[in-house]
CSV table of C-alpha atoms in Angstrom, one decimal:
chain,number,residue,atom,x,y,z
A,269,UNK,CA,105.5,79.9,111.7
A,270,UNK,CA,109.1,79.1,111.1
A,271,UNK,CA,111.4,81.8,109.8
A,272,UNK,CA,111.8,81.5,106.1
A,273,UNK,CA,115.3,83.1,106.1
A,274,UNK,CA,116.7,79.7,107.1
A,275,UNK,CA,115.1,77.8,104.3
A,276,UNK,CA,117.4,76.1,101.7
A,277,UNK,CA,116.7,78.8,99.1
A,278,UNK,CA,119.3,77.5,96.6
A,279,UNK,CA,117.4,74.2,96.6
A,280,UNK,CA,114.0,75.9,96.4
A,281,UNK,CA,115.2,78.0,93.4
A,282,UNK,CA,116.6,74.9,91.7
A,283,UNK,CA,113.3,73.0,92.2
A,284,UNK,CA,111.2,76.0,90.9
A,285,UNK,CA,113.4,76.1,87.8
A,286,UNK,CA,113.3,72.4,87.3
A,287,UNK,CA,109.8,71.4,88.3
A,288,UNK,CA,107.9,74.6,88.5
A,289,UNK,CA,107.3,74.2,92.2
A,290,UNK,CA,109.3,73.8,95.4
A,291,UNK,CA,108.3,71.9,98.5
A,292,UNK,CA,108.8,73.5,102.0
A,293,UNK,CA,107.9,70.9,104.6
A,294,UNK,CA,106.6,71.9,108.0
A,295,UNK,CA,106.5,75.7,107.3
A,296,UNK,CA,103.4,76.1,109.5
A,297,UNK,CA,102.8,74.2,112.7
A,298,UNK,CA,99.8,72.0,113.3
A,299,UNK,CA,97.8,74.7,115.1
A,300,UNK,CA,98.4,77.3,112.4
A,301,UNK,CA,97.2,74.8,109.8
A,302,UNK,CA,94.1,73.9,111.8
A,303,UNK,CA,93.2,77.6,112.1
A,304,UNK,CA,93.4,78.1,108.4
A,305,UNK,CA,91.5,75.0,107.7
A,306,UNK,CA,88.7,76.0,110.1
A,307,UNK,CA,88.4,79.4,108.3
A,308,UNK,CA,87.8,77.8,104.9
A,309,UNK,CA,84.0,77.7,105.2
A,310,UNK,CA,83.7,81.3,106.4
A,311,UNK,CA,82.8,83.0,103.2
A,312,UNK,CA,83.1,86.5,104.8
A,313,UNK,CA,86.9,86.0,104.8
A,314,UNK,CA,87.0,85.6,101.0
A,315,UNK,CA,86.4,87.9,98.1
A,316,UNK,CA,86.1,85.3,95.4
A,317,UNK,CA,86.1,81.5,94.8
A,318,UNK,CA,87.3,79.7,91.7
A,319,UNK,CA,85.9,76.4,90.8
A,320,UNK,CA,88.6,74.7,88.8
A,321,UNK,CA,86.4,72.4,86.7
A,322,UNK,CA,84.6,75.4,85.3
A,323,UNK,CA,87.9,76.5,83.6
A,324,UNK,CA,89.1,73.0,82.8
A,325,UNK,CA,91.8,73.3,85.4
A,326,UNK,CA,91.0,70.0,87.1
A,327,UNK,CA,89.0,69.4,90.2
A,328,UNK,CA,88.6,71.4,93.4
A,329,UNK,CA,88.4,75.1,94.2
A,330,UNK,CA,90.5,77.9,95.6
A,331,UNK,CA,89.6,81.2,97.2
A,332,UNK,CA,91.0,84.6,97.4
A,333,UNK,CA,91.1,86.2,100.9
A,334,UNK,CA,89.6,89.6,101.3
A,335,UNK,CA,91.6,92.4,102.8
A,336,UNK,CA,92.9,92.8,105.3
A,337,UNK,CA,94.5,89.4,105.0
A,338,UNK,CA,94.7,87.1,108.0
A,339,UNK,CA,97.9,87.8,109.9
A,340,UNK,CA,99.6,84.5,109.1
A,341,UNK,CA,98.9,85.0,105.3
A,342,UNK,CA,100.1,88.6,105.4
A,343,UNK,CA,103.3,87.4,107.2
A,344,UNK,CA,103.9,84.6,104.7
A,345,UNK,CA,103.3,87.0,101.8
A,346,UNK,CA,105.7,89.7,103.1
A,347,UNK,CA,108.4,87.2,104.1
A,348,UNK,CA,108.3,85.2,100.8
A,349,UNK,CA,108.1,88.2,98.5
A,350,UNK,CA,111.8,89.3,98.4
A,351,UNK,CA,113.0,85.7,97.7
A,352,UNK,CA,110.4,85.2,95.0
A,353,UNK,CA,111.0,88.7,93.5
A,354,UNK,CA,114.7,87.8,93.2
A,355,UNK,CA,113.8,84.7,91.3
A,356,UNK,CA,111.3,86.5,89.1
A,357,UNK,CA,113.9,89.1,88.2
A,358,UNK,CA,116.4,86.3,87.2
A,359,UNK,CA,113.7,84.7,85.0
A,360,UNK,CA,113.0,88.1,83.4
A,361,UNK,CA,116.7,88.4,82.5
A,362,UNK,CA,116.9,84.8,81.2
A,363,UNK,CA,113.8,85.4,79.0
A,364,UNK,CA,115.1,88.8,77.9
A,365,UNK,CA,112.0,90.5,79.4
A,366,UNK,CA,112.6,94.1,80.2
A,367,UNK,CA,110.8,94.1,83.5
A,368,UNK,CA,112.1,94.6,87.0
A,369,UNK,CA,110.1,93.2,89.9
A,370,UNK,CA,110.3,95.4,93.0
A,371,UNK,CA,112.6,93.8,95.6
A,372,UNK,CA,110.2,94.7,98.4
A,373,UNK,CA,106.4,94.9,98.8
A,374,UNK,CA,106.8,98.3,100.5
A,375,UNK,CA,105.4,100.4,97.6
A,376,UNK,CA,103.3,97.9,95.8
A,377,UNK,CA,100.0,98.8,97.4
A,378,UNK,CA,100.7,102.5,97.5
A,379,UNK,CA,97.8,103.3,95.2
A,380,UNK,CA,95.5,100.4,96.0
A,381,UNK,CA,92.3,100.9,98.0
A,382,UNK,CA,90.6,98.1,99.8
């Protein structure tokens, strides 16, 4: 996995504000993608599955990994969090929402049991 600190965060923030999403090409290498794809049919790795058509969200499905998360997913989550928390805090200010998103994931799971 590439380091995300070198991503063009100003462009990503701008895209998120403009389009609601940001593209990050080639974040994972081919082997990392293949490992994740191969794991998709292993139901023991997931705690739940959402069928999108059931909720009129379109077609397809998505799944929530069970804990502990696969190493690559945990790494993505922890590395992306500070950048996304920064943006979430800016949105809260712009929307006049009195909420402060923690800048790090360090204490988020303090009281969570798996």
